[in-house]
Short mmCIF file of C-alpha atoms and ligand atoms in Angstrom, two decimals:
data_model
loop_
_atom_site.label_atom_id
_atom_site.label_comp_id
_atom_site.label_asym_id
_atom_site.label_seq_id
_atom_site.Cartn_x
_atom_site.Cartn_y
_atom_site.Cartn_z
CA MET A 11 18.68 247.02 164.14
CA PRO A 12 22.37 247.17 163.08
CA THR A 13 22.86 248.68 159.65
CA ALA A 14 24.10 246.68 156.67
CA VAL A 15 27.82 246.81 155.87
CA PRO A 16 28.61 248.22 152.40
CA ILE A 17 30.83 245.94 150.29
CA THR A 18 32.04 246.14 146.69
CA VAL A 19 31.44 243.05 144.55
CA ALA A 20 32.91 242.15 141.15
CA HIS A 21 31.45 239.16 139.27
CA GLY A 22 34.56 238.62 137.13
CA ASP A 23 34.98 236.45 134.03
CA GLY A 24 34.68 232.81 133.00
CA ILE A 25 33.12 230.86 135.88
CA GLY A 26 33.21 234.08 137.98
CA PRO A 27 29.57 235.18 137.50
CA GLU A 28 28.22 231.68 138.32
CA ILE A 29 30.26 231.17 141.49
CA MET A 30 29.59 234.76 142.60
CA SER A 31 25.82 234.44 142.24
CA ALA A 32 25.94 231.10 144.15
CA THR A 33 28.02 232.77 146.89
CA LEU A 34 25.77 235.85 147.15
CA HIS A 35 22.68 233.62 147.31
CA ILE A 36 24.15 231.74 150.30
CA LEU A 37 25.27 234.99 152.01
CA LYS A 38 21.80 236.51 151.58
CA GLU A 39 20.07 233.44 153.03
CA SER A 40 22.54 233.33 155.95
CA GLY A 41 21.22 236.65 157.25
CA ALA A 42 24.53 238.48 156.71
CA ARG A 43 23.82 242.23 156.68
CA LEU A 44 25.44 243.43 153.49
CA GLU A 45 24.81 246.37 151.20
CA ILE A 46 26.27 245.45 147.83
CA GLU A 47 27.83 247.85 145.29
CA THR A 48 28.65 246.08 142.02
CA ILE A 49 31.59 247.04 139.80
CA ASP A 50 32.90 245.73 136.47
CA ILE A 51 36.49 244.52 136.29
CA GLY A 52 38.48 242.18 134.07
CA GLU A 53 38.28 241.11 130.47
CA LYS A 54 35.51 243.50 129.36
CA VAL A 55 37.35 246.46 130.88
CA TYR A 56 40.74 245.37 129.48
CA LEU A 57 39.30 244.91 125.98
CA ALA A 58 37.61 248.32 126.18
CA GLY A 59 41.14 249.76 126.24
CA ASN A 60 41.84 250.07 129.98
CA SER A 61 45.15 248.21 130.43
CA SER A 62 44.70 247.90 134.21
CA GLY A 63 41.33 246.06 133.93
CA ILE A 64 39.59 248.42 136.39
CA GLU A 65 37.88 251.79 135.88
CA THR A 66 38.31 254.99 137.94
CA ARG A 67 34.76 254.85 139.34
CA SER A 68 35.45 251.33 140.63
CA TRP A 69 38.37 252.69 142.69
CA ASP A 70 35.91 255.19 144.19
CA SER A 71 33.64 252.36 145.29
CA LEU A 72 36.57 250.42 146.80
CA ARG A 73 37.81 253.46 148.69
CA ARG A 74 34.28 254.07 150.00
CA THR A 75 33.35 250.53 151.12
CA LYS A 76 36.91 249.35 151.94
CA VAL A 77 35.78 245.74 151.45
CA PHE A 78 36.10 243.93 148.12
CA LEU A 79 34.63 240.52 147.28
CA LYS A 80 36.14 239.61 143.93
CA ALA A 81 35.43 236.73 141.55
CA PRO A 82 38.32 235.52 139.35
CA ILE A 83 39.01 237.37 136.14
CA THR A 84 40.59 236.47 132.81
CA THR A 85 43.72 238.39 131.81
CA PRO A 86 43.76 238.57 128.00
CA GLN A 87 46.92 237.00 126.56
CA GLY A 88 49.50 239.25 124.91
CA GLY A 89 49.26 243.04 124.75
CA GLY A 90 50.28 245.35 127.58
CA TYR A 91 47.72 244.10 130.10
CA LYS A 92 48.74 244.37 133.74
CA SER A 93 47.80 241.85 136.40
CA LEU A 94 44.72 243.30 138.09
CA ASN A 95 45.59 241.48 141.31
CA VAL A 96 48.99 243.15 141.46
CA THR A 97 47.47 246.56 140.61
CA VAL A 98 44.80 246.26 143.32
CA ARG A 99 47.30 244.99 145.91
CA LYS A 100 49.78 247.78 145.24
CA THR A 101 47.24 250.60 144.91
CA LEU A 102 45.37 249.68 148.08
CA GLY A 103 48.43 248.60 150.10
CA LEU A 104 47.16 245.06 150.72
CA TYR A 105 50.26 243.87 152.58
CA ALA A 106 49.08 240.47 153.86
CA ASN A 107 47.84 237.53 151.81
CA VAL A 108 46.21 235.00 154.10
CA ARG A 109 45.42 231.55 152.76
CA PRO A 110 44.04 228.77 154.99
CA CYS A 111 44.81 225.32 153.49
CA VAL A 112 42.70 222.65 155.16
CA SER A 113 42.05 219.02 154.25
CA TYR A 114 38.51 217.64 154.46
CA HIS A 115 39.36 213.97 154.83
CA PRO A 116 37.64 211.55 154.23
CA PHE A 117 35.23 213.62 152.11
CA VAL A 118 37.85 215.11 149.78
CA ASP A 119 40.76 212.96 148.61
CA THR A 120 44.14 214.01 150.04
CA LYS A 121 47.43 212.43 151.09
CA HIS A 122 47.41 214.66 154.21
CA PRO A 123 44.24 213.96 156.20
CA ASN A 124 45.24 216.12 159.20
CA MET A 125 46.43 219.20 157.33
CA ASP A 126 45.31 222.59 158.70
CA VAL A 127 47.88 225.24 157.75
CA VAL A 128 47.49 228.99 157.24
CA ILE A 129 50.02 230.66 154.94
CA VAL A 130 50.57 234.37 155.63
CA ARG A 131 52.45 235.81 152.66
CA GLU A 132 53.99 239.28 152.56
CA ASN A 133 52.32 240.85 149.56
CA GLU A 134 54.11 244.08 148.59
CA GLU A 135 57.89 243.75 148.84
CA ASP A 136 60.63 241.28 147.92
CA LEU A 137 61.24 240.58 144.22
CA TYR A 138 57.67 241.71 143.44
CA ALA A 139 58.58 245.39 143.75
CA GLY A 140 59.13 244.90 139.99
CA ILE A 141 62.46 246.75 139.86
CA GLU A 142 64.68 245.19 137.21
CA HIS A 143 67.76 246.56 135.45
CA ARG A 144 70.04 245.56 132.65
CA GLN A 145 73.53 245.97 134.15
CA THR A 146 75.56 245.09 131.09
CA GLU A 147 74.85 243.47 127.76
CA GLN A 148 74.83 240.01 129.28
CA VAL A 149 73.76 240.60 132.87
CA VAL A 150 70.33 241.59 134.22
CA GLN A 151 69.24 242.01 137.80
CA CYS A 152 66.01 242.09 139.83
CA LEU A 153 66.04 243.92 143.15
CA LYS A 154 64.88 242.08 146.24
CA LEU A 155 63.57 244.71 148.64
CA ILE A 156 62.84 243.82 152.25
CA SER A 157 62.10 246.67 154.66
CA ARG A 158 61.97 246.66 158.45
CA PRO A 159 58.50 248.33 158.59
CA GLY A 160 57.16 245.91 155.93
CA SER A 161 58.57 242.88 157.78
CA GLU A 162 57.27 244.10 161.14
CA LYS A 163 53.78 244.62 159.72
CA ILE A 164 53.47 241.15 158.19
CA VAL A 165 55.11 239.27 161.08
CA ARG A 166 52.93 241.04 163.62
CA TYR A 167 49.87 240.33 161.49
CA ALA A 168 50.78 236.60 161.54
CA PHE A 169 51.06 236.55 165.36
CA GLU A 170 47.85 238.57 165.82
CA TYR A 171 46.06 236.20 163.41
CA ALA A 172 47.37 233.21 165.38
CA ARG A 173 46.16 234.67 168.67
CA ARG A 174 42.72 235.60 167.32
CA ASN A 175 42.21 232.21 165.72
CA ASN A 176 43.49 230.15 168.63
CA ARG A 177 46.51 228.92 166.72
CA LYS A 178 49.45 227.59 168.70
CA LYS A 179 52.54 228.19 166.57
CA VAL A 180 53.93 230.63 163.98
CA THR A 181 56.76 229.42 161.72
CA CYS A 182 58.94 231.67 159.58
CA PHE A 183 60.53 230.50 156.30
CA THR A 184 63.53 232.41 154.88
CA LYS A 185 66.81 231.72 153.10
CA ASP A 186 68.95 233.85 155.39
CA ASN A 187 71.91 231.47 155.24
CA ILE A 188 72.42 232.87 151.71
CA MET A 189 70.61 236.24 151.64
CA LYS A 190 71.98 237.47 154.91
CA LEU A 191 70.85 241.09 154.57
CA THR A 192 67.36 240.76 153.07
CA ASP A 193 66.10 237.45 154.44
CA GLY A 194 68.35 238.09 157.44
CA LEU A 195 66.32 241.21 158.27
CA PHE A 196 63.00 239.36 157.88
CA HIS A 197 64.23 236.59 160.21
CA ARG A 198 65.60 239.06 162.77
CA VAL A 199 62.31 240.98 162.86
CA PHE A 200 60.47 237.65 163.24
CA ASP A 201 62.60 236.77 166.30
CA GLU A 202 62.07 240.22 167.85
CA ILE A 203 58.29 240.19 167.41
CA ALA A 204 57.95 236.51 168.39
CA SER A 205 59.46 237.37 171.78
CA GLU A 206 56.43 239.64 172.46
CA TYR A 207 53.98 236.74 171.97
CA LYS A 208 54.91 234.40 174.83
CA ASP A 209 51.63 232.47 174.44
CA ILE A 210 52.49 231.38 170.88
CA GLU A 211 55.27 228.98 169.96
CA ASN A 212 57.63 230.16 167.21
CA GLU A 213 60.27 228.59 164.98
CA HIS A 214 62.28 229.32 161.84
CA TRP A 215 63.07 227.00 158.92
CA ILE A 216 65.36 227.55 155.94
CA VAL A 217 62.81 227.73 153.12
CA ASP A 218 64.08 224.80 151.02
CA ILE A 219 63.92 222.17 153.76
CA GLY A 220 60.82 223.90 155.17
CA ALA A 221 59.08 223.56 151.80
CA ALA A 222 60.03 219.88 151.62
CA LYS A 223 58.64 219.33 155.13
CA LEU A 224 55.46 221.24 154.25
CA ALA A 225 54.88 219.06 151.18
CA ASP A 226 55.62 215.87 153.13
CA THR A 227 54.27 216.46 156.66
CA PRO A 228 52.09 219.59 156.63
CA GLU A 229 50.46 218.64 159.94
CA VAL A 230 53.57 219.80 161.86
CA PHE A 231 52.84 223.41 160.80
CA ASP A 232 50.15 225.79 162.01
CA VAL A 233 50.64 229.41 160.74
CA ILE A 234 53.60 230.04 158.38
CA VAL A 235 54.77 233.58 157.57
CA MET A 236 57.02 234.20 154.54
CA PRO A 237 58.40 236.89 152.26
CA ASN A 238 56.49 237.39 149.01
CA LEU A 239 58.12 234.98 146.52
CA TYR A 240 58.32 231.95 148.84
CA GLY A 241 54.73 232.67 149.91
CA ASP A 242 53.50 232.86 146.33
CA VAL A 243 54.96 229.45 145.45
CA LEU A 244 54.24 227.65 148.71
CA SER A 245 50.67 228.89 149.18
CA ASP A 246 49.75 227.16 145.89
CA VAL A 247 51.61 224.00 146.92
CA ALA A 248 49.82 224.01 150.29
CA ALA A 249 46.37 224.53 148.73
CA GLN A 250 46.94 221.76 146.20
CA ILE A 251 48.16 219.12 148.67
CA ALA A 252 45.24 219.89 151.00
CA GLY A 253 42.95 218.39 148.33
CA SER A 254 41.99 220.88 145.65
CA VAL A 255 42.78 224.46 144.65
CA GLY A 256 39.03 224.72 143.95
CA LEU A 257 38.36 224.70 147.72
CA ALA A 258 40.64 227.45 149.01
CA GLY A 259 39.73 231.08 149.66
CA SER A 260 42.07 233.90 150.51
CA ALA A 261 42.15 237.35 152.07
CA ASN A 262 44.35 240.28 151.05
CA ILE A 263 44.52 242.62 154.00
CA GLY A 264 45.59 246.27 154.05
CA GLU A 265 45.51 248.96 156.71
CA GLN A 266 42.39 250.53 155.11
CA VAL A 267 40.97 248.10 152.55
CA ALA A 268 40.72 244.30 152.29
CA MET A 269 39.99 242.03 149.33
CA PHE A 270 38.58 238.48 149.46
CA GLU A 271 38.58 235.89 146.70
CA ALA A 272 39.04 232.27 145.65
CA ILE A 273 42.62 231.31 144.88
CA HIS A 274 41.80 229.72 141.52
CA GLY A 275 41.36 231.54 138.21
CA SER A 276 38.39 232.04 135.88
CA ALA A 277 38.59 228.51 134.35
CA PRO A 278 37.11 229.72 131.01
CA ARG A 279 36.67 226.17 129.67
CA ARG A 280 34.17 225.43 132.48
CA ALA A 281 32.26 228.69 132.13
CA GLY A 282 28.50 228.86 131.52
CA GLN A 283 27.89 225.15 132.19
CA ASN A 284 26.76 225.25 135.84
CA LEU A 285 29.74 223.02 136.65
CA ALA A 286 32.12 225.12 138.75
CA ASN A 287 32.66 224.63 142.46
CA PRO A 288 31.81 227.89 144.29
CA SER A 289 33.58 226.74 147.50
CA GLY A 290 36.82 228.76 147.12
CA LEU A 291 34.92 232.04 146.68
CA LEU A 292 32.43 231.08 149.41
CA LEU A 293 35.30 230.47 151.89
CA GLY A 294 36.85 233.79 150.78
CA SER A 295 33.48 235.41 151.61
CA VAL A 296 33.48 233.71 155.04
CA MET A 297 36.85 235.42 155.73
CA MET A 298 35.20 238.67 154.64
CA LEU A 299 32.28 238.18 157.06
CA VAL A 300 34.75 237.66 159.93
CA HIS A 301 36.68 240.77 158.84
CA ILE A 302 33.57 243.00 158.92
CA GLY A 303 32.37 241.57 162.23
CA GLU A 304 29.52 239.40 160.85
CA THR A 305 30.91 236.42 162.76
CA ALA A 306 27.55 234.73 163.43
CA ALA A 307 26.81 234.63 159.69
CA ALA A 308 30.39 233.46 159.00
CA GLU A 309 29.90 230.51 161.36
CA ARG A 310 26.48 229.61 159.90
CA VAL A 311 27.80 229.63 156.32
CA HIS A 312 31.04 227.78 157.06
CA ASN A 313 29.40 225.06 159.15
CA ALA A 314 26.58 224.57 156.60
CA TRP A 315 29.24 224.24 153.88
CA LEU A 316 31.17 221.63 155.92
CA ARG A 317 27.91 219.72 156.46
CA THR A 318 27.21 219.79 152.70
CA LEU A 319 30.66 218.27 152.00
CA GLU A 320 30.04 215.66 154.69
CA ASP A 321 26.65 214.78 153.21
CA GLY A 322 28.45 213.88 149.96
CA ILE A 323 26.91 216.68 147.85
CA HIS A 324 29.88 217.36 145.57
CA THR A 325 30.64 219.27 142.37
CA TYR A 326 32.48 217.42 139.57
CA ASP A 327 35.99 218.49 140.65
CA ILE A 328 35.86 216.67 144.01
CA TYR A 329 33.29 214.00 143.11
CA ASP A 330 34.50 210.51 144.04
CA GLU A 331 32.17 207.51 143.77
CA SER A 332 33.53 205.98 146.97
CA VAL A 333 32.47 208.92 149.20
CA SER A 334 30.19 211.22 147.19
CA LYS A 335 26.40 210.74 147.24
CA GLU A 336 25.35 213.20 144.56
CA LYS A 337 27.16 215.02 141.74
CA VAL A 338 25.69 218.52 141.53
CA GLY A 339 26.14 221.74 139.58
CA THR A 340 27.02 225.19 140.96
CA LYS A 341 23.40 226.23 141.65
CA GLU A 342 22.39 222.93 143.24
CA PHE A 343 25.47 223.00 145.47
CA ALA A 344 24.51 226.50 146.67
CA ALA A 345 20.94 225.32 147.31
CA ALA A 346 22.29 222.39 149.35
CA VAL A 347 24.36 224.77 151.52
CA VAL A 348 21.33 227.04 152.04
CA GLU A 349 19.23 224.01 153.12
CA ARG A 350 21.86 223.24 155.79
CA LEU A 351 22.19 226.78 157.25
CA GLY A 352 21.88 226.32 161.01
CA GLN A 353 23.35 222.79 160.90
CA GLU A 354 26.87 221.78 161.89
CA PRO A 355 29.18 219.04 160.60
CA GLN A 356 29.17 215.79 162.60
CA ILE A 357 32.54 214.35 161.63
CA LEU A 358 34.55 217.35 160.43
CA LYS A 359 35.34 219.94 163.10
CA ALA A 360 32.77 222.74 163.35
CA VAL A 361 34.22 226.28 163.16
CA ARG A 362 33.88 229.06 165.74
CA TYR A 363 34.77 232.68 164.96
CA LYS A 364 35.69 235.54 167.25
CA PRO A 365 35.16 239.08 165.98
CA ALA A 366 38.31 240.37 164.29
CA GLY A 367 38.13 243.75 166.04
CA PRO A 368 40.09 246.72 164.84
CA ALA A 369 43.80 246.16 164.17
CA SER A 370 45.67 246.76 167.40
CA ALA A 371 47.56 250.02 167.54
CA GLU A 372 50.67 247.88 168.01
CA SER A 373 50.19 246.17 164.67
CA THR A 374 51.00 249.17 162.53
CA LYS A 375 53.31 251.10 164.83
CA PRO A 376 56.89 251.11 163.50
CA SER A 377 59.37 249.96 166.15
CA ALA A 378 62.01 252.22 167.60
CA LYS A 379 64.51 250.36 165.43
CA THR A 380 63.01 252.13 162.42
CA ALA A 381 64.60 255.38 163.69
CA ARG A 382 66.94 256.87 161.11
CA SER A 383 70.64 256.46 161.70
CA LYS A 384 73.34 258.97 160.74
CA LYS A 385 74.38 258.55 157.09
CA GLU A 386 77.48 259.59 155.22
CA LEU A 387 77.92 259.52 151.44
CA VAL A 388 80.97 257.37 150.70
CA GLY A 389 80.68 256.96 146.97
CA VAL A 390 78.56 255.82 144.06
CA ASP A 391 78.47 252.24 142.77
CA VAL A 392 78.51 251.76 139.01
CA PHE A 393 78.74 248.69 136.76
CA LEU A 394 81.27 248.59 133.91
CA ASP A 395 80.39 246.58 130.82
CA TRP A 396 84.00 245.41 130.53
CA THR A 397 85.51 242.25 129.08
CA LYS A 398 89.19 243.16 128.61
CA GLY A 399 90.60 241.99 131.93
CA SER A 400 90.69 244.00 135.11
CA PRO A 401 89.90 247.67 134.63
CA ASN A 402 92.17 248.24 137.64
CA ASP A 403 95.41 247.28 135.86
CA GLY A 404 95.70 250.68 134.18
CA ARG A 405 96.35 249.32 130.67
CA HIS A 406 92.94 250.10 129.20
CA GLY A 407 92.49 253.76 129.91
CA VAL A 408 90.34 253.20 133.03
CA ALA A 409 93.14 253.87 135.45
CA PRO A 410 92.27 253.17 139.07
CA THR A 411 92.83 256.05 141.41
CA ASN A 412 92.21 256.23 145.08
CA ARG A 413 88.80 257.60 144.10
CA PHE A 414 87.75 255.02 141.52
CA VAL A 415 88.18 251.29 142.05
CA ALA A 416 86.61 248.32 140.32
CA ARG A 417 85.92 245.36 142.57
CA PRO A 418 86.36 241.76 141.45
CA SER A 419 82.94 240.23 140.94
CA ARG A 420 83.26 237.75 143.80
CA CYS A 421 82.75 240.74 146.12
CA PHE A 422 79.44 241.37 144.45
CA GLY A 423 77.83 238.08 143.49
CA PRO A 424 78.93 234.92 141.72
CA ARG A 425 81.57 234.51 139.07
CA LEU A 426 80.46 233.05 135.77
CA TYR A 427 82.59 230.46 134.03
CA GLN A 428 83.18 229.65 130.36
CA ASN A 429 85.53 226.79 129.43
CA ARG A 430 86.49 226.70 133.12
CA LYS A 431 87.95 230.22 133.03
CA PRO A 432 86.19 232.90 135.03
CA LEU A 433 84.18 235.07 132.66
CA GLN A 434 83.92 238.65 133.87
CA LEU A 435 80.60 239.94 132.57
CA ARG A 436 80.41 243.05 134.68
CA TRP A 437 82.73 244.94 137.00
CA PRO A 438 81.07 246.49 140.00
CA ALA A 439 83.05 249.65 140.74
CA ARG A 440 82.81 252.47 143.24
CA LEU A 441 83.48 256.11 142.58
CA PHE A 442 84.43 257.66 145.93
CA VAL A 443 83.32 261.19 146.74
CA GLY A 444 86.48 262.01 148.64
CA PRO A 445 89.89 260.45 149.09
CA GLY A 446 89.49 256.86 150.16
CA ARG A 447 89.89 253.28 149.09
CA MET A 448 87.66 250.33 148.98
CA LYS A 449 88.13 247.94 151.83
P1 LIG B 2 42.26 228.27 136.64
O1 LIG B 2 42.44 228.22 138.12
O2 LIG B 2 41.27 229.25 136.14
O3 LIG B 2 41.80 226.84 136.13
C1 LIG B 2 42.61 225.68 136.08
C2 LIG B 2 41.71 224.45 136.10
O4 LIG B 2 41.29 224.23 137.45
C3 LIG B 2 40.40 224.60 135.30
O5 LIG B 2 40.55 224.21 133.98
C4 LIG B 2 39.46 223.71 136.04
O6 LIG B 2 39.63 222.38 135.60
C5 LIG B 2 39.94 223.79 137.47
N1 LIG B 2 39.16 224.74 138.29
C6 LIG B 2 39.56 225.96 138.73
N2 LIG B 2 38.61 226.50 139.49
C7 LIG B 2 37.60 225.61 139.55
C8 LIG B 2 36.34 225.62 140.19
N3 LIG B 2 35.91 226.63 140.96
N4 LIG B 2 35.54 224.54 140.04
C9 LIG B 2 35.94 223.52 139.30
N5 LIG B 2 37.10 223.44 138.66
C10 LIG B 2 37.94 224.49 138.79
O7 LIG B 2 43.69 228.55 135.99
P2 LIG B 2 44.10 228.93 134.49
O8 LIG B 2 43.32 228.08 133.52
O9 LIG B 2 45.57 228.87 134.48
O10 LIG B 2 43.70 230.46 134.33
C11 LIG B 2 42.52 230.89 133.65
C12 LIG B 2 42.42 232.41 133.71
O11 LIG B 2 42.29 232.82 135.08
C13 LIG B 2 43.66 233.15 133.17
O12 LIG B 2 43.25 234.25 132.39
C14 LIG B 2 44.38 233.65 134.41
O13 LIG B 2 45.08 234.83 134.17
C15 LIG B 2 43.20 233.88 135.34
N6 LIG B 2 43.51 233.85 136.80
C16 LIG B 2 42.86 234.75 137.58
C17 LIG B 2 43.07 234.74 138.94
C18 LIG B 2 42.31 235.75 139.77
O14 LIG B 2 41.51 236.49 139.24
N7 LIG B 2 42.53 235.79 141.06
C19 LIG B 2 43.90 233.79 139.53
C20 LIG B 2 44.55 232.85 138.71
C21 LIG B 2 44.34 232.88 137.33
#
């Protein structure tokens, strides 16, 4: 008999413990072979003085099992508490956030009855590298980092996901008409990798009009891959317009470890009342079952859940007198799913899962284009906190030489205006290492 797969489970805060015990009850009854290690994370750990919300021994469990099923946690307000999600993502290198956003019309109210979109968000780079500087007294900056290996990894993941899940098209959203280097690189890598997947259609949209189209006509999209910030914003928009954020699960995938969760938070006001909808976490756990190869159990759980929705057994958040038959609590909802294990939906489309298999060697191999090119040190860029006119005019003791030149700000970002006169708040300058002038 195949052995059980070890997983690490955290019950979280607020509604977390209720929705986790409902989810684990359904998983156990489904026949999924799991060996559960439980860890504490979140509010209790934060308030005990650990600002990251997770203890060292919990990292050991995660590194051992490599699979994390996590209930939502509460981040205490104020103080120096870090986001546990960001800490876990960065520490474990979880580069892909995958969020299926599906409507369940007519059983859950939505303006988009045919929506079935998967958002694949890059999870480590972009503005979320958390590198910010104060350049001058009145100017601050945040670095947007996009790397070729990072872009290749996420774009390839999106195409592999599409192939494995029988999806027909992958769309890329960027703003490369403005950010020609950063978003330009992401788009270029998308085009290169798309050309290797002849069986899957591909397209690119500028993110602003793409977002408008997604909110208006989501059914024209299938899988959408995006850099971190656009993905963060648009994955919430997509989940909400599908019907309810309470219904969406998500996966955070790394090369070694993966984490699965609901997209919503710990909803503390609903805690301890047997009210919360466990569906988001349950669907996150279905993604986990597929990831560890328990595809038969994943299908049984997902189809029983769809049948429960169809039978009108609904928690308060999606209850609607015109379609619902019974308003139930968290435990009763879980019991209703368990009763339907082995059944399939009759109106909604039943799901079928193929084993995920190991990541293809291709998926993590850097392309030849990552090879290092020859580099030459030209100079060092500095920012002058300077408001007395051009530092280049020689009148203020910062004489330009052929080795030190301040550039006008239009070379390096927008001008700022005050009373219609350009207001120079910082002067990007370059100190050359040898004789030379700025072009
Ligand atoms: P939230 O998602 O917890 O709740 C917002 C509202 O959505 C709730 O008041 C409730 O009405 C509804 N809701 C959410 N999940 C539901 C469910 N399963 N069933 C029924 N109704 C549900 O967002 P919030 O109130 O902004 O955040 C509360 C706490 O959660 C904060 O401390 C925040 O930091 C944390 N949070 C954690 C995660 C995570 O752990 N992944 C994600 C987001 C927020």
